[in-house]
């Protein structure tokens, strides 16, 4: 018999400053439908032998299967045959936390149930993809005018072609109150910080409220659904 692995969540540490802590990555499952009432389950004991476990599952009930293993069963007459079991989670059996399986013949699957080896590989791949997505998130600043009158737009200029010092001049144009703009950068080359909000367009830092935002995770929906925030 194969050695069963429990479906404990894989921990993926986040390195994003805006999202400290960790997230749990759920393992993928396949929905299976029970074919008859109270099918007999099998619990894997510490000695790697199986024991029968009663169940309360009913016909038509949907449960989750994680992976499949093939085991050799020997009858009282000495005949042996290979049967396929699906791991459906851990349960308390005789006071012990025990990996529990259901025979493949007792359920109808909605999709192919992976082998234990492929299931583990998929879990590792999911964890890496999610970890990479968190690591690749970036932060940016969104600003909005403090005053109801809006915030003046400044333009940068040089007094001469040879000049290296940048000057900022207020224009008659304004950013309306309530409008949110993504900041390109913050410049401290003038006497007070200036926020760049577009090509040659700047706002006085003191005239705006700034909020730090984080880019969304670049993940497919199936991977997003595996994330459990702690």
Short mmCIF file of C-alpha atoms in Angstrom, two decimals:
data_model
loop_
_atom_site.label_atom_id
_atom_site.label_comp_id
_atom_site.label_asym_id
_atom_site.label_seq_id
_atom_site.Cartn_x
_atom_site.Cartn_y
_atom_site.Cartn_z
CA UNK A 1 0.00 0.00 0.00
CA UNK A 2 1.16 3.52 -0.68
CA UNK A 3 1.87 5.81 2.24
CA UNK A 4 -0.80 8.49 2.45
CA UNK A 5 -0.02 12.16 2.91
CA UNK A 6 -2.36 14.42 4.81
CA UNK A 7 -4.04 17.38 3.18
CA UNK A 8 -2.53 19.99 5.47
CA UNK A 9 -2.25 23.44 3.85
CA UNK A 10 1.08 24.42 2.36
CA UNK A 11 2.38 27.65 3.90
CA UNK A 12 3.49 30.40 1.51
CA UNK A 13 5.18 33.37 3.15
CA UNK A 14 4.44 36.74 1.63
CA UNK A 15 7.20 39.28 1.22
CA UNK A 16 4.94 42.15 0.23
CA UNK A 17 5.23 45.02 2.70
CA UNK A 18 1.57 45.89 2.32
CA UNK A 19 0.53 42.35 3.16
CA UNK A 20 2.57 41.04 6.04
CA UNK A 21 2.14 37.55 7.46
CA UNK A 22 1.29 34.46 5.49
CA UNK A 23 -1.37 32.80 3.41
CA UNK A 24 -2.37 29.14 3.32
CA UNK A 25 -2.55 27.38 -0.01
CA UNK A 26 -5.29 24.80 -0.20
CA UNK A 27 -4.67 21.52 -1.97
CA UNK A 28 -6.65 20.78 -5.12
CA UNK A 29 -9.51 18.31 -4.88
CA UNK A 30 -11.83 16.44 -7.22
CA UNK A 31 -15.53 16.26 -6.42
CA UNK A 32 -16.85 12.69 -6.28
CA UNK A 33 -20.40 11.45 -5.74
CA UNK A 34 -21.13 8.56 -3.39
CA UNK A 35 -22.89 5.67 -5.18
CA UNK A 36 -24.67 4.08 -2.20
CA UNK A 37 -25.51 4.70 1.45
CA UNK A 38 -22.88 4.17 4.14
CA UNK A 39 -19.98 2.90 2.00
CA UNK A 40 -17.15 1.22 3.89
CA UNK A 41 -14.04 3.39 4.17
CA UNK A 42 -10.46 2.39 4.93
CA UNK A 43 -8.19 4.04 7.46
CA UNK A 44 -4.41 3.79 7.14
CA UNK A 45 -2.90 2.75 10.46
CA UNK A 46 0.58 3.56 11.77
CA UNK A 47 1.85 0.14 10.62
CA UNK A 48 0.78 0.97 7.02
CA UNK A 49 -2.07 -1.52 7.17
CA UNK A 50 -5.67 -0.65 6.47
CA UNK A 51 -8.65 -1.02 8.77
CA UNK A 52 -12.33 -0.72 7.87
CA UNK A 53 -14.08 2.46 8.91
CA UNK A 54 -17.85 2.94 9.00
CA UNK A 55 -19.26 5.99 7.26
CA UNK A 56 -22.46 7.99 7.36
CA UNK A 57 -22.26 9.11 3.71
CA UNK A 58 -25.49 8.83 1.76
CA UNK A 59 -26.14 7.99 -1.87
CA UNK A 60 -25.73 11.08 -4.07
CA UNK A 61 -23.64 12.96 -1.50
CA UNK A 62 -20.71 14.91 -2.96
CA UNK A 63 -17.36 14.67 -1.19
CA UNK A 64 -13.82 15.72 -2.11
CA UNK A 65 -11.06 13.34 -3.15
CA UNK A 66 -7.44 14.47 -3.08
CA UNK A 67 -5.46 11.69 -4.77
CA UNK A 68 -5.53 8.00 -5.65
CA UNK A 69 -3.36 5.09 -4.61
CA UNK A 70 -3.35 1.49 -5.84
CA UNK A 71 -3.18 -1.20 -3.16
CA UNK A 72 -3.10 -4.98 -3.28
CA UNK A 73 -5.87 -6.71 -1.36
CA UNK A 74 -5.67 -10.40 -0.48
CA UNK A 75 -8.84 -12.43 0.12
CA UNK A 76 -9.21 -15.21 2.70
CA UNK A 77 -8.75 -17.75 -0.10
CA UNK A 78 -5.34 -16.24 -0.88
CA UNK A 79 -6.33 -14.51 -4.09
CA UNK A 80 -4.96 -11.00 -4.57
CA UNK A 81 -6.24 -8.09 -6.61
CA UNK A 82 -5.31 -4.45 -7.08
CA UNK A 83 -7.87 -1.89 -6.02
CA UNK A 84 -7.81 1.89 -6.29
CA UNK A 85 -8.50 4.03 -3.23
CA UNK A 86 -9.16 7.77 -3.08
CA UNK A 87 -7.83 9.77 -0.16
CA UNK A 88 -10.70 11.88 1.23
CA UNK A 89 -9.05 13.47 4.27
CA UNK A 90 -8.12 12.68 7.84
CA UNK A 91 -10.65 11.51 10.42
CA UNK A 92 -10.45 10.45 14.05
CA UNK A 93 -10.46 6.65 14.13
CA UNK A 94 -10.13 4.90 17.50
CA UNK A 95 -8.92 8.16 19.00
CA UNK A 96 -6.20 8.71 16.38
CA UNK A 97 -5.93 11.17 13.51
CA UNK A 98 -6.05 8.80 10.55
CA UNK A 99 -5.82 9.17 6.75
CA UNK A 100 -9.10 7.81 5.35
CA UNK A 101 -9.77 6.42 1.87
CA UNK A 102 -12.81 5.36 -0.13
CA UNK A 103 -12.74 2.69 -2.88
CA UNK A 104 -12.94 4.16 -6.38
CA UNK A 105 -15.78 1.75 -7.18
CA UNK A 106 -17.97 3.35 -4.50
CA UNK A 107 -17.99 6.81 -6.07
CA UNK A 108 -18.48 8.54 -9.41
CA UNK A 109 -15.83 11.13 -10.19
CA UNK A 110 -16.38 14.53 -11.82
CA UNK A 111 -12.81 14.48 -13.20
CA UNK A 112 -9.71 12.33 -13.12
CA UNK A 113 -8.29 11.90 -9.61
CA UNK A 114 -4.50 12.36 -9.73
CA UNK A 115 -2.00 9.91 -8.34
CA UNK A 116 -0.41 10.80 -5.02
CA UNK A 117 2.86 11.69 -6.77
CA UNK A 118 1.19 14.02 -9.29
CA UNK A 119 -0.96 15.55 -6.57
CA UNK A 120 2.11 16.45 -4.52
CA UNK A 121 3.84 17.89 -7.60
CA UNK A 122 0.76 19.98 -8.39
CA UNK A 123 0.63 21.28 -4.81
CA UNK A 124 4.28 22.31 -4.98
CA UNK A 125 3.70 24.00 -8.33
CA UNK A 126 0.65 25.86 -6.95
CA UNK A 127 2.60 27.03 -3.92
CA UNK A 128 5.47 28.34 -6.06
CA UNK A 129 3.13 30.14 -8.48
CA UNK A 130 1.28 31.85 -5.62
CA UNK A 131 4.50 32.73 -3.81
CA UNK A 132 5.95 34.24 -7.01
CA UNK A 133 2.76 36.24 -7.57
CA UNK A 134 3.01 37.77 -4.09
CA UNK A 135 6.72 38.51 -4.56
CA UNK A 136 6.04 40.24 -7.90
CA UNK A 137 3.43 42.63 -6.52
CA UNK A 138 4.53 46.27 -6.47
CA UNK A 139 3.38 49.31 -4.57
CA UNK A 140 2.36 52.65 -6.01
CA UNK A 141 0.98 55.94 -4.74
CA UNK A 142 -2.46 57.35 -5.53
CA UNK A 143 -3.03 61.05 -4.79
CA UNK A 144 -6.16 63.19 -4.59
CA UNK A 145 -6.47 66.95 -3.92
CA UNK A 146 -7.05 67.94 -0.27
CA UNK A 147 -8.86 71.17 -1.08
CA UNK A 148 -12.34 71.34 -2.57
CA UNK A 149 -10.87 73.90 -4.95
CA UNK A 150 -8.65 71.21 -6.41
CA UNK A 151 -4.89 71.10 -6.76
CA UNK A 152 -2.85 73.27 -9.12
CA UNK A 153 -0.88 71.58 -11.88
CA UNK A 154 2.79 72.52 -12.07
CA UNK A 155 5.09 72.24 -15.07
CA UNK A 156 8.82 71.58 -14.90
CA UNK A 157 11.30 73.69 -16.83
CA UNK A 158 14.99 74.58 -17.08
CA UNK A 159 16.11 78.22 -17.15
CA UNK A 160 18.62 77.34 -19.86
CA UNK A 161 19.72 74.36 -21.88
CA UNK A 162 22.88 74.05 -19.81
CA UNK A 163 21.07 74.39 -16.50
CA UNK A 164 20.75 71.26 -14.40
CA UNK A 165 18.40 72.70 -11.82
CA UNK A 166 14.72 71.96 -12.40
CA UNK A 167 12.11 74.64 -11.64
CA UNK A 168 8.38 74.21 -11.27
CA UNK A 169 5.81 76.76 -12.36
CA UNK A 170 2.13 76.73 -11.44
CA UNK A 171 -0.34 76.75 -14.29
CA UNK A 172 -3.98 77.86 -14.35
CA UNK A 173 -5.08 74.25 -14.72
CA UNK A 174 -6.14 72.16 -11.72
CA UNK A 175 -6.91 68.61 -10.76
CA UNK A 176 -10.50 68.53 -9.51
CA UNK A 177 -11.31 67.63 -5.91
CA UNK A 178 -12.15 63.95 -5.53
CA UNK A 179 -10.19 62.83 -8.57
CA UNK A 180 -7.66 60.08 -7.87
CA UNK A 181 -4.46 59.95 -9.89
CA UNK A 182 -1.66 57.43 -9.88
CA UNK A 183 1.64 59.11 -9.04
CA UNK A 184 4.51 58.42 -11.43
CA UNK A 185 7.19 59.56 -8.97
CA UNK A 186 7.95 62.00 -6.18
CA UNK A 187 10.61 64.64 -6.89
CA UNK A 188 12.50 66.54 -4.21
CA UNK A 189 14.48 68.76 -6.56
CA UNK A 190 12.43 71.82 -5.63
CA UNK A 191 12.07 73.53 -2.26
CA UNK A 192 9.24 71.15 -1.39
CA UNK A 193 8.32 67.70 -2.76
CA UNK A 194 6.48 67.58 -6.07
CA UNK A 195 4.43 64.62 -7.30
CA UNK A 196 4.70 63.69 -10.95
CA UNK A 197 1.29 62.57 -12.24
CA UNK A 198 1.89 62.54 -15.99
CA UNK A 199 4.13 63.76 -18.76
CA UNK A 200 5.46 67.14 -17.55
CA UNK A 201 2.58 67.36 -15.06
CA UNK A 202 3.24 67.77 -11.34
CA UNK A 203 1.30 68.48 -8.15
CA UNK A 204 2.52 70.06 -4.93
CA UNK A 205 2.91 67.27 -2.37
CA UNK A 206 1.36 69.37 0.41
CA UNK A 207 -1.81 69.88 -1.64
CA UNK A 208 -2.71 66.21 -1.98
CA UNK A 209 -3.58 63.20 0.11
CA UNK A 210 -1.46 60.18 -0.69
CA UNK A 211 -2.48 56.54 -0.39
CA UNK A 212 -0.18 53.58 -0.92
CA UNK A 213 -1.75 50.89 -3.10
CA UNK A 214 -0.56 47.44 -4.11
CA UNK A 215 -0.93 45.90 -7.55
CA UNK A 216 -3.35 42.94 -7.70
CA UNK A 217 -2.14 39.37 -7.82
CA UNK A 218 -1.46 38.15 -11.34
CA UNK A 219 -2.98 34.71 -10.98
CA UNK A 220 -5.57 32.59 -12.74
CA UNK A 221 -8.92 32.19 -10.98
CA UNK A 222 -8.24 28.56 -10.08
CA UNK A 223 -5.06 29.57 -8.24
CA UNK A 224 -6.77 32.52 -6.52
CA UNK A 225 -9.40 30.12 -5.22
CA UNK A 226 -6.68 28.10 -3.47
CA UNK A 227 -5.58 31.04 -1.31
CA UNK A 228 -6.72 31.25 2.31
CA UNK A 229 -5.64 34.47 4.03
CA UNK A 230 -4.50 34.03 7.63
#
